[in-house]
Amino acid sequence: PPGLAVGGAVGGLLGAWMTSGQFKPIPQILMELPPAEQQKLFKEAMAIIRHLEWTDAVQLTALVMGSEALQQQLLAMLVNYITKELRAEIQYDD
């Protein structure tokens, strides 16, 4: 599904510390979200990548990973959601 492709394209870039202090990687957090929240994120991501032409997850991932601007836009959207909606702290893996 496109949502998994979008999540996979940016999800591997981050780790999040939940406010309880328990570390969870972003892909795990995304998979544990209720369907309505996953759909909300999907719509926000699609608004960013709408102009791209792609046919499968592999092609979409390649397009996103080949564009610093797209990565930054998707990352900003994800960071905003995690910090504002989930009230989690984000720690970048160096």
PDB file of N, CA and C in Angstrom:
ATOM      1  N   PRO A   1       0.816  -1.205   0.000  1.00  0.00           N
ATOM      2  CA  PRO A   1       0.000   0.000   0.000  1.00  0.00           C
ATOM      3  C   PRO A   1       0.854   1.261   0.000  1.00  0.00           C
ATOM      4  N   PRO A   2       0.372   2.319  -0.597  1.00  0.00           N
ATOM      5  CA  PRO A   2       1.150   3.559  -0.670  1.00  0.00           C
ATOM      6  C   PRO A   2       1.536   4.100   0.699  1.00  0.00           C
ATOM      7  N   GLY A   3       0.667   3.954   1.675  1.00  0.00           N
ATOM      8  CA  GLY A   3       0.967   4.457   3.012  1.00  0.00           C
ATOM      9  C   GLY A   3       2.197   3.811   3.608  1.00  0.00           C
ATOM     10  N   LEU A   4       2.351   2.517   3.380  1.00  0.00           N
ATOM     11  CA  LEU A   4       3.538   1.825   3.879  1.00  0.00           C
ATOM     12  C   LEU A   4       4.782   2.293   3.151  1.00  0.00           C
ATOM     13  N   ALA A   5       4.649   2.549   1.865  1.00  0.00           N
ATOM     14  CA  ALA A   5       5.801   3.028   1.098  1.00  0.00           C
ATOM     15  C   ALA A   5       6.248   4.389   1.595  1.00  0.00           C
ATOM     16  N   VAL A   6       5.296   5.262   1.835  1.00  0.00           N
ATOM     17  CA  VAL A   6       5.626   6.596   2.335  1.00  0.00           C
ATOM     18  C   VAL A   6       6.239   6.489   3.721  1.00  0.00           C
ATOM     19  N   GLY A   7       5.624   5.700   4.577  1.00  0.00           N
ATOM     20  CA  GLY A   7       6.153   5.521   5.927  1.00  0.00           C
ATOM     21  C   GLY A   7       7.536   4.918   5.920  1.00  0.00           C
ATOM     22  N   GLY A   8       7.742   3.942   5.056  1.00  0.00           N
ATOM     23  CA  GLY A   8       9.052   3.314   4.966  1.00  0.00           C
ATOM     24  C   GLY A   8      10.112   4.240   4.423  1.00  0.00           C
ATOM     25  N   ALA A   9       9.708   5.120   3.532  1.00  0.00           N
ATOM     26  CA  ALA A   9      10.669   6.040   2.926  1.00  0.00           C
ATOM     27  C   ALA A   9      11.238   7.022   3.935  1.00  0.00           C
ATOM     28  N   VAL A  10      10.432   7.432   4.896  1.00  0.00           N
ATOM     29  CA  VAL A  10      10.929   8.398   5.883  1.00  0.00           C
ATOM     30  C   VAL A  10      11.046   7.816   7.280  1.00  0.00           C
ATOM     31  N   GLY A  11      10.343   6.751   7.546  1.00  0.00           N
ATOM     32  CA  GLY A  11      10.317   6.195   8.891  1.00  0.00           C
ATOM     33  C   GLY A  11      11.649   5.697   9.391  1.00  0.00           C
ATOM     34  N   GLY A  12      12.495   5.217   8.497  1.00  0.00           N
ATOM     35  CA  GLY A  12      13.789   4.720   8.910  1.00  0.00           C
ATOM     36  C   GLY A  12      14.756   5.807   9.329  1.00  0.00           C
ATOM     37  N   LEU A  13      14.399   7.057   9.125  1.00  0.00           N
ATOM     38  CA  LEU A  13      15.297   8.158   9.437  1.00  0.00           C
ATOM     39  C   LEU A  13      15.239   8.599  10.890  1.00  0.00           C
ATOM     40  N   LEU A  14      14.228   8.185  11.621  1.00  0.00           N
ATOM     41  CA  LEU A  14      13.996   8.724  12.951  1.00  0.00           C
ATOM     42  C   LEU A  14      13.791   7.652  13.998  1.00  0.00           C
ATOM     43  N   GLY A  15      14.006   8.049  15.232  1.00  0.00           N
ATOM     44  CA  GLY A  15      13.569   7.285  16.390  1.00  0.00           C
ATOM     45  C   GLY A  15      12.852   8.252  17.299  1.00  0.00           C
ATOM     46  N   ALA A  16      11.908   7.783  18.064  1.00  0.00           N
ATOM     47  CA  ALA A  16      11.169   8.683  18.964  1.00  0.00           C
ATOM     48  C   ALA A  16      11.201   8.150  20.383  1.00  0.00           C
ATOM     49  N   TRP A  17      11.298   9.061  21.311  1.00  0.00           N
ATOM     50  CA  TRP A  17      11.187   8.725  22.727  1.00  0.00           C
ATOM     51  C   TRP A  17       9.799   9.156  23.150  1.00  0.00           C
ATOM     52  N   MET A  18       8.989   8.216  23.547  1.00  0.00           N
ATOM     53  CA  MET A  18       7.655   8.559  24.008  1.00  0.00           C
ATOM     54  C   MET A  18       7.782   9.270  25.350  1.00  0.00           C
ATOM     55  N   THR A  19       6.795  10.029  25.716  1.00  0.00           N
ATOM     56  CA  THR A  19       6.863  10.810  26.950  1.00  0.00           C
ATOM     57  C   THR A  19       7.025   9.918  28.175  1.00  0.00           C
ATOM     58  N   SER A  20       6.645   8.671  28.086  1.00  0.00           N
ATOM     59  CA  SER A  20       6.830   7.748  29.208  1.00  0.00           C
ATOM     60  C   SER A  20       8.283   7.325  29.345  1.00  0.00           C
ATOM     61  N   GLY A  21       9.116   7.693  28.383  1.00  0.00           N
ATOM     62  CA  GLY A  21      10.526   7.335  28.425  1.00  0.00           C
ATOM     63  C   GLY A  21      10.836   6.053  27.680  1.00  0.00           C
ATOM     64  N   GLN A  22       9.842   5.432  27.097  1.00  0.00           N
ATOM     65  CA  GLN A  22      10.055   4.177  26.382  1.00  0.00           C
ATOM     66  C   GLN A  22      10.390   4.467  24.919  1.00  0.00           C
ATOM     67  N   PHE A  23      11.526   3.959  24.457  1.00  0.00           N
ATOM     68  CA  PHE A  23      11.939   4.175  23.071  1.00  0.00           C
ATOM     69  C   PHE A  23      11.119   3.304  22.140  1.00  0.00           C
ATOM     70  N   LYS A  24      10.654   3.909  21.061  1.00  0.00           N
ATOM     71  CA  LYS A  24       9.988   3.167  19.994  1.00  0.00           C
ATOM     72  C   LYS A  24      10.449   3.749  18.669  1.00  0.00           C
ATOM     73  N   PRO A  25      10.857   2.905  17.734  1.00  0.00           N
ATOM     74  CA  PRO A  25      11.202   3.417  16.402  1.00  0.00           C
ATOM     75  C   PRO A  25       9.942   3.921  15.685  1.00  0.00           C
ATOM     76  N   ILE A  26      10.140   4.892  14.826  1.00  0.00           N
ATOM     77  CA  ILE A  26       9.024   5.498  14.096  1.00  0.00           C
ATOM     78  C   ILE A  26       8.184   4.466  13.334  1.00  0.00           C
ATOM     79  N   PRO A  27       8.791   3.518  12.600  1.00  0.00           N
ATOM     80  CA  PRO A  27       7.939   2.550  11.890  1.00  0.00           C
ATOM     81  C   PRO A  27       6.994   1.798  12.830  1.00  0.00           C
ATOM     82  N   GLN A  28       7.461   1.463  14.031  1.00  0.00           N
ATOM     83  CA  GLN A  28       6.605   0.777  15.000  1.00  0.00           C
ATOM     84  C   GLN A  28       5.463   1.683  15.446  1.00  0.00           C
ATOM     85  N   ILE A  29       5.776   2.943  15.709  1.00  0.00           N
ATOM     86  CA  ILE A  29       4.745   3.899  16.110  1.00  0.00           C
ATOM     87  C   ILE A  29       3.691   4.021  15.012  1.00  0.00           C
ATOM     88  N   LEU A  30       4.131   4.118  13.765  1.00  0.00           N
ATOM     89  CA  LEU A  30       3.194   4.260  12.644  1.00  0.00           C
ATOM     90  C   LEU A  30       2.289   3.038  12.514  1.00  0.00           C
ATOM     91  N   MET A  31       2.864   1.852  12.690  1.00  0.00           N
ATOM     92  CA  MET A  31       2.077   0.623  12.560  1.00  0.00           C
ATOM     93  C   MET A  31       1.075   0.463  13.703  1.00  0.00           C
ATOM     94  N   GLU A  32       1.369   1.038  14.861  1.00  0.00           N
ATOM     95  CA  GLU A  32       0.487   0.919  16.022  1.00  0.00           C
ATOM     96  C   GLU A  32      -0.606   1.990  16.060  1.00  0.00           C
ATOM     97  N   LEU A  33      -0.549   2.953  15.161  1.00  0.00           N
ATOM     98  CA  LEU A  33      -1.577   3.997  15.130  1.00  0.00           C
ATOM     99  C   LEU A  33      -2.926   3.411  14.724  1.00  0.00           C
ATOM    100  N   PRO A  34      -3.999   3.965  15.247  1.00  0.00           N
ATOM    101  CA  PRO A  34      -5.330   3.541  14.791  1.00  0.00           C
ATOM    102  C   PRO A  34      -5.495   3.855  13.301  1.00  0.00           C
ATOM    103  N   PRO A  35      -6.331   3.088  12.601  1.00  0.00           N
ATOM    104  CA  PRO A  35      -6.518   3.307  11.162  1.00  0.00           C
ATOM    105  C   PRO A  35      -6.857   4.753  10.791  1.00  0.00           C
ATOM    106  N   ALA A  36      -7.651   5.429  11.586  1.00  0.00           N
ATOM    107  CA  ALA A  36      -8.017   6.817  11.264  1.00  0.00           C
ATOM    108  C   ALA A  36      -6.794   7.730  11.290  1.00  0.00           C
ATOM    109  N   GLU A  37      -5.887   7.500  12.229  1.00  0.00           N
ATOM    110  CA  GLU A  37      -4.668   8.306  12.309  1.00  0.00           C
ATOM    111  C   GLU A  37      -3.713   7.965  11.169  1.00  0.00           C
ATOM    112  N   GLN A  38      -3.637   6.684  10.805  1.00  0.00           N
ATOM    113  CA  GLN A  38      -2.814   6.290   9.663  1.00  0.00           C
ATOM    114  C   GLN A  38      -3.333   6.963   8.394  1.00  0.00           C
ATOM    115  N   GLN A  39      -4.643   7.018   8.248  1.00  0.00           N
ATOM    116  CA  GLN A  39      -5.248   7.657   7.075  1.00  0.00           C
ATOM    117  C   GLN A  39      -4.940   9.150   7.057  1.00  0.00           C
ATOM    118  N   LYS A  40      -4.971   9.772   8.217  1.00  0.00           N
ATOM    119  CA  LYS A  40      -4.656  11.199   8.318  1.00  0.00           C
ATOM    120  C   LYS A  40      -3.223  11.464   7.856  1.00  0.00           C
ATOM    121  N   LEU A  41      -2.285  10.659   8.328  1.00  0.00           N
ATOM    122  CA  LEU A  41      -0.887  10.805   7.913  1.00  0.00           C
ATOM    123  C   LEU A  41      -0.722  10.526   6.428  1.00  0.00           C
ATOM    124  N   PHE A  42      -1.422   9.513   5.941  1.00  0.00           N
ATOM    125  CA  PHE A  42      -1.366   9.167   4.523  1.00  0.00           C
ATOM    126  C   PHE A  42      -1.793  10.359   3.666  1.00  0.00           C
ATOM    127  N   LYS A  43      -2.882  11.017   4.046  1.00  0.00           N
ATOM    128  CA  LYS A  43      -3.372  12.169   3.281  1.00  0.00           C
ATOM    129  C   LYS A  43      -2.362  13.311   3.299  1.00  0.00           C
ATOM    130  N   GLU A  44      -1.733  13.534   4.450  1.00  0.00           N
ATOM    131  CA  GLU A  44      -0.731  14.594   4.543  1.00  0.00           C
ATOM    132  C   GLU A  44       0.485  14.268   3.672  1.00  0.00           C
ATOM    133  N   ALA A  45       0.906  13.010   3.680  1.00  0.00           N
ATOM    134  CA  ALA A  45       2.045  12.602   2.855  1.00  0.00           C
ATOM    135  C   ALA A  45       1.700  12.682   1.371  1.00  0.00           C
ATOM    136  N   MET A  46       0.491  12.255   1.012  1.00  0.00           N
ATOM    137  CA  MET A  46       0.083  12.301  -0.393  1.00  0.00           C
ATOM    138  C   MET A  46       0.033  13.732  -0.912  1.00  0.00           C
ATOM    139  N   ALA A  47      -0.304  14.675  -0.060  1.00  0.00           N
ATOM    140  CA  ALA A  47      -0.311  16.078  -0.480  1.00  0.00           C
ATOM    141  C   ALA A  47       1.094  16.527  -0.874  1.00  0.00           C
ATOM    142  N   ILE A  48       2.101  15.944  -0.236  1.00  0.00           N
ATOM    143  CA  ILE A  48       3.495  16.296  -0.531  1.00  0.00           C
ATOM    144  C   ILE A  48       3.987  15.609  -1.801  1.00  0.00           C
ATOM    145  N   ILE A  49       3.588  14.349  -2.002  1.00  0.00           N
ATOM    146  CA  ILE A  49       4.127  13.579  -3.140  1.00  0.00           C
ATOM    147  C   ILE A  49       3.159  13.492  -4.317  1.00  0.00           C
ATOM    148  N   ARG A  50       2.062  14.204  -4.248  1.00  0.00           N
ATOM    149  CA  ARG A  50       1.015  14.136  -5.277  1.00  0.00           C
ATOM    150  C   ARG A  50       1.556  14.368  -6.690  1.00  0.00           C
ATOM    151  N   HIS A  51       2.530  15.256  -6.832  1.00  0.00           N
ATOM    152  CA  HIS A  51       3.047  15.613  -8.155  1.00  0.00           C
ATOM    153  C   HIS A  51       3.973  14.549  -8.752  1.00  0.00           C
ATOM    154  N   LEU A  52       4.383  13.567  -7.973  1.00  0.00           N
ATOM    155  CA  LEU A  52       5.298  12.535  -8.470  1.00  0.00           C
ATOM    156  C   LEU A  52       4.550  11.486  -9.285  1.00  0.00           C
ATOM    157  N   GLU A  53       5.254  10.910 -10.241  1.00  0.00           N
ATOM    158  CA  GLU A  53       4.694   9.797 -11.006  1.00  0.00           C
ATOM    159  C   GLU A  53       5.417   8.533 -10.582  1.00  0.00           C
ATOM    160  N   TRP A  54       4.665   7.596  -9.977  1.00  0.00           N
ATOM    161  CA  TRP A  54       5.252   6.344  -9.509  1.00  0.00           C
ATOM    162  C   TRP A  54       4.211   5.238  -9.618  1.00  0.00           C
ATOM    163  N   THR A  55       4.712   4.012  -9.739  1.00  0.00           N
ATOM    164  CA  THR A  55       3.808   2.882  -9.924  1.00  0.00           C
ATOM    165  C   THR A  55       3.855   1.870  -8.786  1.00  0.00           C
ATOM    166  N   ASP A  56       4.933   1.885  -7.997  1.00  0.00           N
ATOM    167  CA  ASP A  56       5.026   0.938  -6.889  1.00  0.00           C
ATOM    168  C   ASP A  56       5.885   1.519  -5.767  1.00  0.00           C
ATOM    169  N   ALA A  57       5.937   0.798  -4.666  1.00  0.00           N
ATOM    170  CA  ALA A  57       6.660   1.276  -3.483  1.00  0.00           C
ATOM    171  C   ALA A  57       8.148   1.450  -3.749  1.00  0.00           C
ATOM    172  N   VAL A  58       8.718   0.572  -4.545  1.00  0.00           N
ATOM    173  CA  VAL A  58      10.147   0.661  -4.850  1.00  0.00           C
ATOM    174  C   VAL A  58      10.443   1.959  -5.594  1.00  0.00           C
ATOM    175  N   GLN A  59       9.639   2.265  -6.587  1.00  0.00           N
ATOM    176  CA  GLN A  59       9.841   3.485  -7.368  1.00  0.00           C
ATOM    177  C   GLN A  59       9.615   4.732  -6.507  1.00  0.00           C
ATOM    178  N   LEU A  60       8.574   4.718  -5.682  1.00  0.00           N
ATOM    179  CA  LEU A  60       8.310   5.860  -4.806  1.00  0.00           C
ATOM    180  C   LEU A  60       9.463   6.073  -3.828  1.00  0.00           C
ATOM    181  N   THR A  61       9.947   4.994  -3.238  1.00  0.00           N
ATOM    182  CA  THR A  61      11.066   5.098  -2.296  1.00  0.00           C
ATOM    183  C   THR A  61      12.287   5.681  -2.985  1.00  0.00           C
ATOM    184  N   ALA A  62      12.575   5.230  -4.200  1.00  0.00           N
ATOM    185  CA  ALA A  62      13.725   5.750  -4.946  1.00  0.00           C
ATOM    186  C   ALA A  62      13.560   7.246  -5.231  1.00  0.00           C
ATOM    187  N   LEU A  63      12.363   7.657  -5.603  1.00  0.00           N
ATOM    188  CA  LEU A  63      12.118   9.076  -5.881  1.00  0.00           C
ATOM    189  C   LEU A  63      12.308   9.928  -4.627  1.00  0.00           C
ATOM    190  N   VAL A  64      11.776   9.460  -3.519  1.00  0.00           N
ATOM    191  CA  VAL A  64      11.895  10.216  -2.270  1.00  0.00           C
ATOM    192  C   VAL A  64      13.342  10.245  -1.799  1.00  0.00           C
ATOM    193  N   MET A  65      14.001   9.112  -1.828  1.00  0.00           N
ATOM    194  CA  MET A  65      15.381   9.053  -1.347  1.00  0.00           C
ATOM    195  C   MET A  65      16.327   9.819  -2.264  1.00  0.00           C
ATOM    196  N   GLY A  66      15.925  10.047  -3.507  1.00  0.00           N
ATOM    197  CA  GLY A  66      16.743  10.806  -4.442  1.00  0.00           C
ATOM    198  C   GLY A  66      16.508  12.306  -4.387  1.00  0.00           C
ATOM    199  N   SER A  67      15.612  12.737  -3.518  1.00  0.00           N
ATOM    200  CA  SER A  67      15.284  14.165  -3.438  1.00  0.00           C
ATOM    201  C   SER A  67      15.395  14.658  -2.000  1.00  0.00           C
ATOM    202  N   GLU A  68      16.408  15.450  -1.756  1.00  0.00           N
ATOM    203  CA  GLU A  68      16.594  16.035  -0.417  1.00  0.00           C
ATOM    204  C   GLU A  68      15.378  16.873  -0.019  1.00  0.00           C
ATOM    205  N   ALA A  69      14.817  17.600  -0.970  1.00  0.00           N
ATOM    206  CA  ALA A  69      13.661  18.456  -0.683  1.00  0.00           C
ATOM    207  C   ALA A  69      12.451  17.629  -0.246  1.00  0.00           C
ATOM    208  N   LEU A  70      12.174  16.538  -0.961  1.00  0.00           N
ATOM    209  CA  LEU A  70      11.051  15.676  -0.584  1.00  0.00           C
ATOM    210  C   LEU A  70      11.279  15.042   0.779  1.00  0.00           C
ATOM    211  N   GLN A  71      12.498  14.593   1.024  1.00  0.00           N
ATOM    212  CA  GLN A  71      12.810  14.004   2.324  1.00  0.00           C
ATOM    213  C   GLN A  71      12.548  15.011   3.438  1.00  0.00           C
ATOM    214  N   GLN A  72      12.985  16.247   3.239  1.00  0.00           N
ATOM    215  CA  GLN A  72      12.804  17.279   4.256  1.00  0.00           C
ATOM    216  C   GLN A  72      11.319  17.586   4.478  1.00  0.00           C
ATOM    217  N   GLN A  73      10.546  17.641   3.405  1.00  0.00           N
ATOM    218  CA  GLN A  73       9.113  17.925   3.536  1.00  0.00           C
ATOM    219  C   GLN A  73       8.394  16.805   4.285  1.00  0.00           C
ATOM    220  N   LEU A  74       8.682  15.562   3.907  1.00  0.00           N
ATOM    221  CA  LEU A  74       8.044  14.426   4.562  1.00  0.00           C
ATOM    222  C   LEU A  74       8.488  14.310   6.013  1.00  0.00           C
ATOM    223  N   LEU A  75       9.757  14.543   6.239  1.00  0.00           N
ATOM    224  CA  LEU A  75      10.289  14.491   7.596  1.00  0.00           C
ATOM    225  C   LEU A  75       9.644  15.556   8.472  1.00  0.00           C
ATOM    226  N   ALA A  76       9.510  16.760   7.958  1.00  0.00           N
ATOM    227  CA  ALA A  76       8.884  17.848   8.715  1.00  0.00           C
ATOM    228  C   ALA A  76       7.434  17.506   9.053  1.00  0.00           C
ATOM    229  N   MET A  77       6.718  16.936   8.104  1.00  0.00           N
ATOM    230  CA  MET A  77       5.332  16.539   8.340  1.00  0.00           C
ATOM    231  C   MET A  77       5.261  15.487   9.441  1.00  0.00           C
ATOM    232  N   LEU A  78       6.149  14.496   9.386  1.00  0.00           N
ATOM    233  CA  LEU A  78       6.160  13.422  10.369  1.00  0.00           C
ATOM    234  C   LEU A  78       6.579  13.933  11.749  1.00  0.00           C
ATOM    235  N   VAL A  79       7.607  14.754  11.798  1.00  0.00           N
ATOM    236  CA  VAL A  79       8.071  15.324  13.066  1.00  0.00           C
ATOM    237  C   VAL A  79       6.955  16.154  13.699  1.00  0.00           C
ATOM    238  N   ASN A  80       6.286  16.954  12.898  1.00  0.00           N
ATOM    239  CA  ASN A  80       5.188  17.773  13.404  1.00  0.00           C
ATOM    240  C   ASN A  80       4.091  16.898  14.008  1.00  0.00           C
ATOM    241  N   TYR A  81       3.731  15.839  13.308  1.00  0.00           N
ATOM    242  CA  TYR A  81       2.684  14.944  13.810  1.00  0.00           C
ATOM    243  C   TYR A  81       3.104  14.291  15.126  1.00  0.00           C
ATOM    244  N   ILE A  82       4.310  13.776  15.162  1.00  0.00           N
ATOM    245  CA  ILE A  82       4.774  13.053  16.350  1.00  0.00           C
ATOM    246  C   ILE A  82       4.899  13.974  17.557  1.00  0.00           C
ATOM    247  N   THR A  83       5.418  15.164  17.355  1.00  0.00           N
ATOM    248  CA  THR A  83       5.605  16.069  18.489  1.00  0.00           C
ATOM    249  C   THR A  83       4.307  16.754  18.917  1.00  0.00           C
ATOM    250  N   LYS A  84       3.449  17.094  17.961  1.00  0.00           N
ATOM    251  CA  LYS A  84       2.218  17.818  18.299  1.00  0.00           C
ATOM    252  C   LYS A  84       1.067  16.874  18.669  1.00  0.00           C
ATOM    253  N   GLU A  85       0.834  15.877  17.841  1.00  0.00           N
ATOM    254  CA  GLU A  85      -0.304  14.977  18.060  1.00  0.00           C
ATOM    255  C   GLU A  85      -0.016  13.914  19.119  1.00  0.00           C
ATOM    256  N   LEU A  86       1.165  13.318  19.064  1.00  0.00           N
ATOM    257  CA  LEU A  86       1.500  12.245  20.001  1.00  0.00           C
ATOM    258  C   LEU A  86       2.241  12.750  21.232  1.00  0.00           C
ATOM    259  N   ARG A  87       2.651  14.008  21.183  1.00  0.00           N
ATOM    260  CA  ARG A  87       3.390  14.623  22.289  1.00  0.00           C
ATOM    261  C   ARG A  87       4.612  13.791  22.689  1.00  0.00           C
ATOM    262  N   ALA A  88       5.344  13.389  21.686  1.00  0.00           N
ATOM    263  CA  ALA A  88       6.548  12.588  21.899  1.00  0.00           C
ATOM    264  C   ALA A  88       7.781  13.420  21.580  1.00  0.00           C
ATOM    265  N   GLU A  89       8.880  13.063  22.188  1.00  0.00           N
ATOM    266  CA  GLU A  89      10.155  13.694  21.873  1.00  0.00           C
ATOM    267  C   GLU A  89      10.832  12.859  20.804  1.00  0.00           C
ATOM    268  N   ILE A  90      11.563  13.521  19.945  1.00  0.00           N
ATOM    269  CA  ILE A  90      12.257  12.821  18.867  1.00  0.00           C
ATOM    270  C   ILE A  90      13.749  12.904  19.102  1.00  0.00           C
ATOM    271  N   GLN A  91      14.385  11.754  18.940  1.00  0.00           N
ATOM    272  CA  GLN A  91      15.839  11.706  19.021  1.00  0.00           C
ATOM    273  C   GLN A  91      16.342  11.166  17.695  1.00  0.00           C
ATOM    274  N   TYR A  92      17.225  11.921  17.057  1.00  0.00           N
ATOM    275  CA  TYR A  92      17.773  11.509  15.774  1.00  0.00           C
ATOM    276  C   TYR A  92      18.933  10.568  16.009  1.00  0.00           C
ATOM    277  N   ASP A  93      18.973   9.505  15.230  1.00  0.00           N
ATOM    278  CA  ASP A  93      20.042   8.518  15.333  1.00  0.00           C
ATOM    279  C   ASP A  93      21.240   9.007  14.545  1.00  0.00           C
ATOM    280  N   ASP A  94      22.346   9.269  15.231  1.00  0.00           N
ATOM    281  CA  ASP A  94      23.550   9.777  14.561  1.00  0.00           C
ATOM    282  C   ASP A  94      24.411   8.663  14.050  1.00  0.00           C
TER     283      ASP A  94
END
